[in-house]
Amino acid sequence: MFAQRAPLGAAAVSVSARQLDLLRCHDCGQLARRRPAPERHALHCPRCDARLHMRKPNSLSRTWAFVIAAFILYIPANLLPVSTITKFGKVDTDTIMSGVIRLFQGGDGGVGLLLFVASIAVPLVKLGVLSWLALSVHYRWLWRPRDRSAIFRLVDVIGRWSMLDIFVIGLLVALVRLEALASIRAEPGALAFAAVVILTLFAAESFDARLIWDAQEPES
Amino acid sequence: MTDLIACPSCDLIQRRVVLRRRGRAFCGRCGALLYRFVRSPVDKPLACALASLMLFLGATLFPFMSFELAGRTQHTTLASSAVALWSDGHPFLSALVLLTTILAPLVLLSGLLYLLVPLRMGFRLPGSRSLCRWIAHIKPWAMLEVFLLAVLVAGIKLASDAEVTYGSGCVAFGALIVTLSMTLVSWDREVFWSRVPCSLSEHLWAPPR
């Protein structure tokens, strides 16, 4: 792949849409000039009719709300059992961590590591990074905006892989249902864990990465 | 003003440039991917979406995986996970699995075809603008590639004490991951939006209709 930089226009100075009082439509990318709108009339995109906002509304508050809710649910997600395995009458109840340990003991260390990263490390790292980014925006840090942008995009991409454990439990529940002989049931921990994954997806969706750059620009 | 774009990730104003073959345009300030070169921006996503939809039908209708223990066999299809979670009293998990593995990909693919087939022939069907906006919101909820990894993990977990066989639905599903990612990589919503007339020539704010 050849990476090609989109060159700036005639001016070499970098200027943001916000500084030109232009709004970028979140849904279609159209730029629209802001004009004083009559009272009670929201701004709408001239091309796709979506609501226009200079930045995602209440981005930080919404991000914090989802992050804090996810942090709280992360506790039951890890302490409550996620699945019960019945095999030849023997019943084993597993939390996420004990399931990982069981895989390591059974000689499937690779799969155990994969599940550990997807179910325990990724949600925690994602929540930590989002909190850190929200703080950095709140206090208008000037520190390495390009790297913070890249970290946000990375965290946004890897978050979906946390769904792995939910899908594995779903598949096992569907496959292993031979009553007393062998069966697997999902437990309340799985519900809490699914809620954590969804809340982190919403948290990343609420965070507006452009806020990282707003602090770098002089107020117009 | 038509060739000016703002970076979605840092708001920098930039000029849209014509890319060379296989080129990709990155934001000059924050490094985010802005758009990439697609040789046939309508035909390629259209062909890939058609192939994906057919493979998706195969993946849902044909046997997916089966599990054999002590002479008893349990056959499953793609929808079995959602069904089993529902009947075990987990409606929320069931809905989540149904949404991410069946509903979202299905709506995504049929929605793209609803936009791309008329685009190919040079007209637009009613509701296209809302649909195109919705497609961008549905896209993150289609998690087929994560589900494919889960299939492998579940297979390894069970392989030690039971016989696990992968059906033809599973093969179709594997191929679907490839064609679906090709569809999404080649689909640039600007192809659709650039053909939609702007209600105001100077892109001023428009009152709600």
GROMACS .gro file of N, CA and C in nm, chain A residues 1-10 14-18 20 22 24 26-33 35-38 42-44 46-50 55 87 103 108 111 114-115 146 149 153 160-161 163-164 166-168 170-179 181-182 184-187 190-191 194 198 201-202 209-210 213 217, chain B residues 1 4-15 17-26 28-32 35 65-67 69-70 72 74 76 80-81 84-85 87-88 90 92-93 96-97 100-101 129 133 137 140-143 145-147 149-151 153-154 156-158 161 189-190 193-194 196 198-199 203-206 208-209:
model
  489
    1MET      N    1   0.084  -0.120   0.000
    1MET     CA    2   0.000   0.000   0.000
    1MET      C    3   0.087   0.125   0.000
    2PHE      N    4   0.057   0.218  -0.085
    2PHE     CA    5   0.125   0.346  -0.081
    2PHE      C    6   0.045   0.441   0.005
    3ALA      N    7   0.111   0.495   0.104
    3ALA     CA    8   0.043   0.596   0.185
    3ALA      C    9   0.060   0.729   0.115
    4GLN      N   10  -0.048   0.800   0.099
    4GLN     CA   11  -0.042   0.926   0.029
    4GLN      C   12  -0.102   1.032   0.120
    5ARG      N   13  -0.026   1.133   0.147
    5ARG     CA   14  -0.076   1.240   0.232
    5ARG      C   15  -0.164   1.333   0.150
    6ALA      N   16  -0.281   1.363   0.203
    6ALA     CA   17  -0.364   1.462   0.136
    6ALA      C   18  -0.303   1.599   0.164
    7PRO      N   19  -0.251   1.668   0.062
    7PRO     CA   20  -0.186   1.794   0.091
    7PRO      C   21  -0.287   1.901   0.131
    8LEU      N   22  -0.241   1.993   0.209
    8LEU     CA   23  -0.328   2.104   0.248
    8LEU      C   24  -0.353   2.190   0.125
    9GLY      N   25  -0.451   2.275   0.135
    9GLY     CA   26  -0.481   2.363   0.023
    9GLY      C   27  -0.371   2.465   0.005
   10ALA      N   28  -0.406   2.576  -0.057
   10ALA     CA   29  -0.305   2.677  -0.090
   10ALA      C   30  -0.231   2.724   0.035
   14SER      N   31  -0.243   2.532   0.920
   14SER     CA   32  -0.353   2.440   0.941
   14SER      C   33  -0.468   2.516   1.005
   15VAL      N   34  -0.583   2.494   0.947
   15VAL     CA   35  -0.700   2.562   1.000
   15VAL      C   36  -0.812   2.460   1.014
   16SER      N   37  -0.883   2.464   1.124
   16SER     CA   38  -0.989   2.367   1.145
   16SER      C   39  -1.122   2.425   1.099
   17ALA      N   40  -1.217   2.335   1.076
   17ALA     CA   41  -1.350   2.378   1.032
   17ALA      C   42  -1.412   2.470   1.137
   18ARG      N   43  -1.385   2.439   1.265
   18ARG     CA   44  -1.442   2.519   1.372
   18ARG      C   45  -1.394   2.664   1.365
   20LEU      N   46  -1.316   2.826   1.107
   20LEU     CA   47  -1.381   2.894   0.994
   20LEU      C   48  -1.533   2.903   1.015
   22LEU      N   49  -1.729   2.653   1.026
   22LEU     CA   50  -1.795   2.554   0.941
   22LEU      C   51  -1.828   2.432   1.026
   24ARG      N   52  -1.906   2.026   1.025
   24ARG     CA   53  -1.896   1.906   0.945
   24ARG      C   54  -2.011   1.814   0.984
   26HIS      N   55  -2.195   1.501   1.070
   26HIS     CA   56  -2.145   1.374   1.121
   26HIS      C   57  -2.188   1.257   1.032
   27ASP      N   58  -2.301   1.272   0.964
   27ASP     CA   59  -2.355   1.161   0.887
   27ASP      C   60  -2.307   1.156   0.743
   28CYS      N   61  -2.279   1.271   0.680
   28CYS     CA   62  -2.238   1.263   0.539
   28CYS      C   63  -2.110   1.338   0.509
   29GLY      N   64  -2.054   1.408   0.606
   29GLY     CA   65  -1.926   1.473   0.584
   29GLY      C   66  -1.935   1.610   0.519
   30GLN      N   67  -2.055   1.651   0.484
   30GLN     CA   68  -2.076   1.783   0.422
   30GLN      C   69  -2.033   1.895   0.517
   31LEU      N   70  -1.968   1.996   0.460
   31LEU     CA   71  -1.937   2.115   0.539
   31LEU      C   72  -2.047   2.217   0.520
   32ALA      N   73  -2.090   2.277   0.628
   32ALA     CA   74  -2.195   2.378   0.618
   32ALA      C   75  -2.154   2.499   0.701
   33ARG      N   76  -2.182   2.616   0.646
   33ARG     CA   77  -2.147   2.737   0.718
   33ARG      C   78  -2.254   2.766   0.822
   35ARG      N   79  -2.489   2.986   1.027
   35ARG     CA   80  -2.555   3.116   1.022
   35ARG      C   81  -2.640   3.128   1.146
   36PRO      N   82  -2.658   3.246   1.198
   36PRO     CA   83  -2.745   3.257   1.315
   36PRO      C   84  -2.884   3.203   1.282
   37ALA      N   85  -2.921   3.097   1.351
   37ALA     CA   86  -3.049   3.033   1.323
   37ALA      C   87  -3.158   3.095   1.408
   38PRO      N   88  -3.279   3.099   1.356
   38PRO     CA   89  -3.390   3.150   1.437
   38PRO      C   90  -3.406   3.064   1.562
   42ALA      N   91  -3.322   2.392   1.499
   42ALA     CA   92  -3.191   2.327   1.503
   42ALA      C   93  -3.128   2.339   1.365
   43LEU      N   94  -2.996   2.328   1.360
   43LEU     CA   95  -2.927   2.330   1.232
   43LEU      C   96  -2.938   2.192   1.167
   44HIS      N   97  -2.967   2.191   1.038
   44HIS     CA   98  -2.976   2.065   0.966
   44HIS      C   99  -2.883   2.066   0.847
   46PRO      N  100  -2.757   2.051   0.485
   46PRO     CA  101  -2.827   2.082   0.360
   46PRO      C  102  -2.829   1.964   0.264
   47ARG      N  103  -2.743   1.864   0.287
   47ARG     CA  104  -2.737   1.753   0.193
   47ARG      C  105  -2.812   1.630   0.243
   48CYS      N  106  -2.793   1.594   0.371
   48CYS     CA  107  -2.856   1.469   0.418
   48CYS      C  108  -2.960   1.494   0.526
   49ASP      N  109  -2.976   1.619   0.569
   49ASP     CA  110  -3.084   1.655   0.662
   49ASP      C  111  -3.058   1.611   0.806
   50ALA      N  112  -2.939   1.558   0.836
   50ALA     CA  113  -2.910   1.520   0.975
   50ALA      C  114  -2.891   1.647   1.058
   55ARG      N  115  -1.963   2.011   1.771
   55ARG     CA  116  -1.900   1.894   1.835
   55ARG      C  117  -2.014   1.805   1.883
   87LYS      N  118  -2.089  -3.191   3.303
   87LYS     CA  119  -2.032  -3.296   3.219
   87LYS      C  120  -2.037  -3.427   3.297
  103LEU      N  121  -0.840  -2.320   3.106
  103LEU     CA  122  -0.781  -2.343   2.974
  103LEU      C  123  -0.630  -2.362   2.983
  108ASP      N  124  -0.447  -2.555   2.684
  108ASP     CA  125  -0.484  -2.465   2.575
  108ASP      C  126  -0.445  -2.321   2.613
  111VAL      N  127  -0.539  -2.026   2.364
  111VAL     CA  128  -0.679  -1.983   2.368
  111VAL      C  129  -0.706  -1.908   2.499
  114LEU      N  130  -0.578  -1.563   2.466
  114LEU     CA  131  -0.667  -1.488   2.377
  114LEU      C  132  -0.790  -1.439   2.454
  115LEU      N  133  -0.852  -1.531   2.531
  115LEU     CA  134  -0.972  -1.494   2.606
  115LEU      C  135  -0.939  -1.395   2.716
  146ARG      N  136  -0.134   1.423   1.846
  146ARG     CA  137  -0.137   1.325   1.738
  146ARG      C  138  -0.136   1.183   1.794
  149SER      N  139  -0.470   1.107   1.959
  149SER     CA  140  -0.567   1.075   1.853
  149SER      C  141  -0.552   0.930   1.808
  153ARG      N  142  -0.815   0.606   1.831
  153ARG     CA  143  -0.861   0.527   1.717
  153ARG      C  144  -0.832   0.379   1.737
  160ARG      N  145  -1.443  -0.392   1.996
  160ARG     CA  146  -1.543  -0.489   1.953
  160ARG      C  147  -1.501  -0.633   1.980
  161TRP      N  148  -1.368  -0.658   1.989
  161TRP     CA  149  -1.321  -0.795   2.008
  161TRP      C  150  -1.355  -0.849   2.146
  163MET      N  151  -1.639  -0.879   2.251
  163MET     CA  152  -1.760  -0.961   2.236
  163MET      C  153  -1.728  -1.109   2.223
  164LEU      N  154  -1.599  -1.141   2.203
  164LEU     CA  155  -1.557  -1.280   2.182
  164LEU      C  156  -1.617  -1.377   2.284
  166ILE      N  157  -1.875  -1.352   2.483
  166ILE     CA  158  -2.020  -1.366   2.472
  166ILE      C  159  -2.056  -1.463   2.360
  167PHE      N  160  -1.987  -1.449   2.246
  167PHE     CA  161  -2.014  -1.538   2.133
  167PHE      C  162  -1.974  -1.681   2.165
  168VAL      N  163  -1.860  -1.698   2.235
  168VAL     CA  164  -1.816  -1.833   2.270
  168VAL      C  165  -1.921  -1.899   2.360
  170GLY      N  166  -2.238  -1.821   2.380
  170GLY     CA  167  -2.357  -1.846   2.297
  170GLY      C  168  -2.342  -1.973   2.215
  171LEU      N  169  -2.224  -1.991   2.152
  171LEU     CA  170  -2.201  -2.110   2.070
  171LEU      C  171  -2.203  -2.236   2.155
  172LEU      N  172  -2.137  -2.230   2.273
  172LEU     CA  173  -2.131  -2.349   2.359
  172LEU      C  174  -2.271  -2.385   2.410
  173VAL      N  175  -2.350  -2.284   2.445
  173VAL     CA  176  -2.486  -2.310   2.493
  173VAL      C  177  -2.568  -2.380   2.385
  174ALA      N  178  -2.546  -2.336   2.259
  174ALA     CA  179  -2.624  -2.396   2.149
  174ALA      C  180  -2.574  -2.537   2.116
  175LEU      N  181  -2.442  -2.558   2.128
  175LEU     CA  182  -2.385  -2.687   2.086
  175LEU      C  183  -2.400  -2.795   2.193
  176VAL      N  184  -2.372  -2.758   2.317
  176VAL     CA  185  -2.366  -2.858   2.424
  176VAL      C  186  -2.496  -2.855   2.502
  177ARG      N  187  -2.597  -2.924   2.452
  177ARG     CA  188  -2.721  -2.933   2.528
  177ARG      C  189  -2.772  -3.076   2.524
  178LEU      N  190  -2.698  -3.164   2.591
  178LEU     CA  191  -2.738  -3.304   2.598
  178LEU      C  192  -2.777  -3.335   2.742
  179GLU      N  193  -2.859  -3.248   2.800
  179GLU     CA  194  -2.910  -3.260   2.938
  179GLU      C  195  -2.803  -3.303   3.038
  181LEU      N  196  -2.597  -3.547   3.045
  181LEU     CA  197  -2.472  -3.596   2.987
  181LEU      C  198  -2.371  -3.482   2.975
  182ALA      N  199  -2.411  -3.377   2.911
  182ALA     CA  200  -2.325  -3.260   2.899
  182ALA      C  201  -2.411  -3.141   2.862
  184ILE      N  202  -2.419  -2.678   2.890
  184ILE     CA  203  -2.356  -2.553   2.933
  184ILE      C  204  -2.465  -2.447   2.941
  185ARG      N  205  -2.467  -2.374   3.053
  185ARG     CA  206  -2.564  -2.266   3.069
  185ARG      C  207  -2.493  -2.134   3.090
  186ALA      N  208  -2.552  -2.026   3.039
  186ALA     CA  209  -2.499  -1.892   3.065
  186ALA      C  210  -2.548  -1.847   3.202
  187GLU      N  211  -2.465  -1.772   3.274
  187GLU     CA  212  -2.499  -1.725   3.408
  187GLU      C  213  -2.501  -1.572   3.412
  190ALA      N  214  -2.234  -1.325   3.264
  190ALA     CA  215  -2.228  -1.302   3.120
  190ALA      C  216  -2.310  -1.179   3.082
  191LEU      N  217  -2.424  -1.163   3.151
  191LEU     CA  218  -2.510  -1.048   3.125
  191LEU      C  219  -2.437  -0.919   3.162
  194ALA      N  220  -2.164  -0.854   2.907
  194ALA     CA  221  -2.217  -0.801   2.781
  194ALA      C  222  -2.250  -0.653   2.797
  198ILE      N  223  -2.103  -0.333   2.575
  198ILE     CA  224  -2.189  -0.238   2.506
  198ILE      C  225  -2.166  -0.097   2.557
  201LEU      N  226  -1.861   0.046   2.409
  201LEU     CA  227  -1.885   0.085   2.270
  201LEU      C  228  -1.953   0.222   2.266
  202PHE      N  229  -2.053   0.241   2.352
  202PHE     CA  230  -2.123   0.369   2.357
  202PHE      C  231  -2.030   0.480   2.405
  209ALA      N  232  -1.322   1.297   1.927
  209ALA     CA  233  -1.175   1.308   1.923
  209ALA      C  234  -1.129   1.447   1.883
  210ARG      N  235  -1.218   1.525   1.819
  210ARG     CA  236  -1.178   1.659   1.778
  210ARG      C  237  -1.152   1.749   1.897
  213TRP      N  238  -0.798   1.827   1.980
  213TRP     CA  239  -0.729   1.929   1.899
  213TRP      C  240  -0.778   2.069   1.929
  217GLU      N  241  -0.578   2.495   1.948
  217GLU     CA  242  -0.605   2.608   1.859
  217GLU      C  243  -0.642   2.732   1.939
  221MET      N  244  -1.576   2.520  -0.310
  221MET     CA  245  -1.581   2.468  -0.174
  221MET      C  246  -1.611   2.318  -0.173
  224LEU      N  247  -1.339   2.065  -0.052
  224LEU     CA  248  -1.283   2.080   0.082
  224LEU      C  249  -1.351   1.978   0.175
  225ILE      N  250  -1.268   1.916   0.259
  225ILE     CA  251  -1.324   1.825   0.358
  225ILE      C  252  -1.263   1.858   0.494
  226ALA      N  253  -1.334   1.821   0.599
  226ALA     CA  254  -1.278   1.836   0.733
  226ALA      C  255  -1.250   1.696   0.786
  227CYS      N  256  -1.136   1.679   0.850
  227CYS     CA  257  -1.101   1.548   0.906
  227CYS      C  258  -1.201   1.513   1.016
  228PRO      N  259  -1.262   1.391   1.009
  228PRO     CA  260  -1.360   1.355   1.112
  228PRO      C  261  -1.297   1.341   1.250
  229SER      N  262  -1.166   1.319   1.253
  229SER     CA  263  -1.104   1.293   1.382
  229SER      C  264  -1.033   1.414   1.442
  230CYS      N  265  -1.003   1.520   1.361
  230CYS     CA  266  -0.942   1.639   1.421
  230CYS      C  267  -0.993   1.769   1.364
  231ASP      N  268  -1.084   1.763   1.265
  231ASP     CA  269  -1.150   1.884   1.215
  231ASP      C  270  -1.063   1.969   1.123
  232LEU      N  271  -0.945   1.920   1.084
  232LEU     CA  272  -0.858   1.999   0.996
  232LEU      C  273  -0.920   2.009   0.857
  233ILE      N  274  -0.918   2.130   0.801
  233ILE     CA  275  -0.970   2.149   0.666
  233ILE      C  276  -0.863   2.106   0.565
  234GLN      N  277  -0.902   2.021   0.472
  234GLN     CA  278  -0.810   1.973   0.370
  234GLN      C  279  -0.879   1.966   0.236
  235ARG      N  280  -0.797   1.957   0.129
  235ARG     CA  281  -0.852   1.947  -0.005
  235ARG      C  282  -0.855   1.801  -0.045
  237VAL      N  283  -0.799   1.508  -0.281
  237VAL     CA  284  -0.710   1.493  -0.397
  237VAL      C  285  -0.743   1.362  -0.468
  238VAL      N  286  -0.704   1.353  -0.595
  238VAL     CA  287  -0.721   1.229  -0.670
  238VAL      C  288  -0.606   1.136  -0.631
  239LEU      N  289  -0.641   1.015  -0.588
  239LEU     CA  290  -0.538   0.923  -0.541
  239LEU      C  291  -0.489   0.838  -0.655
  240ARG      N  292  -0.361   0.795  -0.644
  240ARG     CA  293  -0.313   0.697  -0.741
  240ARG      C  294  -0.362   0.558  -0.695
  241ARG      N  295  -0.342   0.461  -0.784
  241ARG     CA  296  -0.388   0.325  -0.760
  241ARG      C  297  -0.341   0.275  -0.623
  242ARG      N  298  -0.431   0.215  -0.548
  242ARG     CA  299  -0.404   0.160  -0.414
  242ARG      C  300  -0.363   0.264  -0.312
  243GLY      N  301  -0.377   0.392  -0.348
  243GLY     CA  302  -0.339   0.498  -0.255
  243GLY      C  303  -0.442   0.517  -0.145
  244ARG      N  304  -0.396   0.574  -0.035
  244ARG     CA  305  -0.486   0.609   0.073
  244ARG      C  306  -0.452   0.750   0.119
  245ALA      N  307  -0.553   0.826   0.156
  245ALA     CA  308  -0.530   0.962   0.202
  245ALA      C  309  -0.543   0.968   0.353
  246PHE      N  310  -0.439   1.021   0.418
  246PHE     CA  311  -0.443   1.037   0.563
  246PHE      C  312  -0.448   1.184   0.598
  248GLY      N  313  -0.337   1.519   0.740
  248GLY     CA  314  -0.203   1.573   0.755
  248GLY      C  315  -0.168   1.611   0.898
  249ARG      N  316  -0.269   1.619   0.985
  249ARG     CA  317  -0.242   1.662   1.122
  249ARG      C  318  -0.251   1.547   1.222
  250CYS      N  319  -0.359   1.468   1.216
  250CYS     CA  320  -0.375   1.364   1.319
  250CYS      C  321  -0.348   1.224   1.266
  251GLY      N  322  -0.332   1.209   1.133
  251GLY     CA  323  -0.295   1.080   1.079
  251GLY      C  324  -0.411   0.983   1.056
  252ALA      N  325  -0.536   1.029   1.074
  252ALA     CA  326  -0.650   0.940   1.054
  252ALA      C  327  -0.668   0.910   0.905
  255TYR      N  328  -0.978   0.864   0.323
  255TYR     CA  329  -1.045   0.787   0.219
  255TYR      C  330  -0.939   0.710   0.145
  285MET      N  331  -2.240  -2.593   1.272
  285MET     CA  332  -2.146  -2.673   1.349
  285MET      C  333  -2.225  -2.787   1.411
  286SER      N  334  -2.159  -2.900   1.435
  286SER     CA  335  -2.228  -3.003   1.512
  286SER      C  336  -2.133  -3.062   1.616
  287PHE      N  337  -2.194  -3.114   1.721
  287PHE     CA  338  -2.122  -3.157   1.839
  287PHE      C  339  -2.165  -3.299   1.868
  289LEU      N  340  -2.113  -3.637   2.119
  289LEU     CA  341  -2.056  -3.691   2.243
  289LEU      C  342  -2.131  -3.819   2.278
  290ALA      N  343  -2.059  -3.923   2.302
  290ALA     CA  344  -2.115  -4.052   2.344
  290ALA      C  345  -2.231  -4.094   2.254
  292ARG      N  346  -2.433  -3.924   2.077
  292ARG     CA  347  -2.543  -3.829   2.054
  292ARG      C  348  -2.489  -3.706   1.985
  294GLN      N  349  -2.555  -3.303   1.836
  294GLN     CA  350  -2.632  -3.179   1.840
  294GLN      C  351  -2.593  -3.096   1.718
  296THR      N  352  -2.627  -2.749   1.484
  296THR     CA  353  -2.665  -2.609   1.503
  296THR      C  354  -2.660  -2.535   1.369
  300SER      N  355  -2.866  -2.060   1.598
  300SER     CA  356  -2.888  -2.143   1.716
  300SER      C  357  -2.845  -2.078   1.846
  301SER      N  358  -2.735  -2.000   1.843
  301SER     CA  359  -2.687  -1.936   1.965
  301SER      C  360  -2.793  -1.846   2.024
  304ALA      N  361  -3.087  -2.058   2.153
  304ALA     CA  362  -3.056  -2.130   2.277
  304ALA      C  363  -3.048  -2.035   2.396
  305LEU      N  364  -2.989  -1.917   2.376
  305LEU     CA  365  -2.980  -1.820   2.486
  305LEU      C  366  -3.120  -1.773   2.525
  307SER      N  367  -3.406  -1.946   2.494
  307SER     CA  368  -3.482  -2.050   2.563
  307SER      C  369  -3.422  -2.080   2.700
  308ASP      N  370  -3.296  -2.041   2.724
  308ASP     CA  371  -3.236  -2.059   2.856
  308ASP      C  372  -3.265  -1.941   2.948
  310HIS      N  373  -3.218  -1.595   2.874
  310HIS     CA  374  -3.129  -1.479   2.864
  310HIS      C  375  -3.170  -1.394   2.744
  312PHE      N  376  -3.172  -1.078   2.687
  312PHE     CA  377  -3.082  -0.968   2.650
  312PHE      C  378  -2.961  -1.020   2.571
  313LEU      N  379  -2.899  -1.127   2.621
  313LEU     CA  380  -2.785  -1.185   2.550
  313LEU      C  381  -2.828  -1.237   2.413
  316LEU      N  382  -2.869  -0.952   2.177
  316LEU     CA  383  -2.738  -0.898   2.140
  316LEU      C  384  -2.669  -0.985   2.034
  317VAL      N  385  -2.674  -1.117   2.055
  317VAL     CA  386  -2.611  -1.208   1.959
  317VAL      C  387  -2.686  -1.203   1.825
  320THR      N  388  -2.589  -0.868   1.646
  320THR     CA  389  -2.453  -0.854   1.595
  320THR      C  390  -2.416  -0.957   1.490
  321THR      N  391  -2.483  -1.073   1.490
  321THR     CA  392  -2.444  -1.176   1.393
  321THR      C  393  -2.543  -1.194   1.279
  349ARG      N  394  -3.164   0.862   0.131
  349ARG     CA  395  -3.080   0.950   0.214
  349ARG      C  396  -3.080   0.906   0.360
  353ARG      N  397  -2.758   0.729   0.582
  353ARG     CA  398  -2.715   0.775   0.714
  353ARG      C  399  -2.718   0.660   0.814
  357HIS      N  400  -2.445   0.403   1.093
  357HIS     CA  401  -2.468   0.376   1.235
  357HIS      C  402  -2.479   0.225   1.262
  360PRO      N  403  -2.094  -0.057   1.281
  360PRO     CA  404  -2.014  -0.111   1.394
  360PRO      C  405  -2.080  -0.228   1.465
  361TRP      N  406  -2.211  -0.249   1.444
  361TRP     CA  407  -2.280  -0.358   1.515
  361TRP      C  408  -2.272  -0.491   1.443
  362ALA      N  409  -2.221  -0.492   1.321
  362ALA     CA  410  -2.201  -0.620   1.251
  362ALA      C  411  -2.066  -0.676   1.293
  363MET      N  412  -2.066  -0.779   1.378
  363MET     CA  413  -1.941  -0.828   1.435
  363MET      C  414  -1.911  -0.970   1.390
  365GLU      N  415  -1.666  -1.097   1.213
  365GLU     CA  416  -1.527  -1.145   1.225
  365GLU      C  417  -1.497  -1.188   1.368
  366VAL      N  418  -1.559  -1.120   1.466
  366VAL     CA  419  -1.540  -1.161   1.606
  366VAL      C  420  -1.608  -1.296   1.628
  367PHE      N  421  -1.725  -1.313   1.564
  367PHE     CA  422  -1.798  -1.440   1.578
  367PHE      C  423  -1.718  -1.555   1.517
  369LEU      N  424  -1.394  -1.584   1.505
  369LEU     CA  425  -1.291  -1.621   1.603
  369LEU      C  426  -1.352  -1.702   1.716
  370ALA      N  427  -1.475  -1.664   1.758
  370ALA     CA  428  -1.545  -1.737   1.864
  370ALA      C  429  -1.573  -1.881   1.822
  371VAL      N  430  -1.604  -1.900   1.692
  371VAL     CA  431  -1.628  -2.036   1.640
  371VAL      C  432  -1.502  -2.121   1.658
  373VAL      N  433  -1.253  -2.064   1.874
  373VAL     CA  434  -1.226  -2.084   2.017
  373VAL      C  435  -1.318  -2.192   2.074
  374ALA      N  436  -1.447  -2.187   2.039
  374ALA     CA  437  -1.542  -2.287   2.089
  374ALA      C  438  -1.503  -2.425   2.039
  376ILE      N  439  -1.200  -2.533   1.967
  376ILE     CA  440  -1.082  -2.581   2.041
  376ILE      C  441  -1.121  -2.622   2.183
  377LYS      N  442  -1.210  -2.544   2.245
  377LYS     CA  443  -1.253  -2.575   2.382
  377LYS      C  444  -1.320  -2.712   2.390
  378LEU      N  445  -1.398  -2.746   2.286
  378LEU     CA  446  -1.474  -2.871   2.290
  378LEU      C  447  -1.395  -2.989   2.234
  381ASP      N  448  -1.279  -3.318   2.442
  381ASP     CA  449  -1.360  -3.431   2.488
  381ASP      C  450  -1.483  -3.460   2.403
  409ARG      N  451  -1.914   0.637   0.134
  409ARG     CA  452  -2.047   0.698   0.128
  409ARG      C  453  -2.047   0.826   0.045
  410GLU      N  454  -1.927   0.885   0.024
  410GLU     CA  455  -1.920   1.006  -0.058
  410GLU      C  456  -1.968   0.979  -0.201
  413TRP      N  457  -2.329   1.040  -0.161
  413TRP     CA  458  -2.364   1.178  -0.126
  413TRP      C  459  -2.324   1.278  -0.233
  414SER      N  460  -2.216   1.249  -0.309
  414SER     CA  461  -2.175   1.346  -0.410
  414SER      C  462  -2.279   1.358  -0.521
  416VAL      N  463  -2.606   1.352  -0.452
  416VAL     CA  464  -2.727   1.409  -0.394
  416VAL      C  465  -2.717   1.560  -0.405
  418CYS      N  466  -2.743   1.937  -0.320
  418CYS     CA  467  -2.751   2.011  -0.194
  418CYS      C  468  -2.870   2.105  -0.203
  419SER      N  469  -2.943   2.116  -0.093
  419SER     CA  470  -3.063   2.200  -0.098
  419SER      C  471  -3.025   2.347  -0.111
  423HIS      N  472  -2.419   2.580   0.083
  423HIS     CA  473  -2.412   2.497   0.202
  423HIS      C  474  -2.441   2.574   0.328
  424LEU      N  475  -2.537   2.664   0.320
  424LEU     CA  476  -2.579   2.732   0.442
  424LEU      C  477  -2.667   2.636   0.521
  425TRP      N  478  -2.698   2.671   0.643
  425TRP     CA  479  -2.785   2.584   0.720
  425TRP      C  480  -2.924   2.584   0.656
  426ALA      N  481  -2.991   2.470   0.661
  426ALA     CA  482  -3.124   2.460   0.601
  426ALA      C  483  -3.226   2.442   0.711
  428PRO      N  484  -3.545   2.288   0.901
  428PRO     CA  485  -3.599   2.152   0.894
  428PRO      C  486  -3.722   2.146   0.805
  429ARG      N  487  -3.731   2.035   0.728
  429ARG     CA  488  -3.846   2.022   0.640
  429ARG      C  489  -3.959   1.950   0.710
   0.00000   0.00000   0.00000
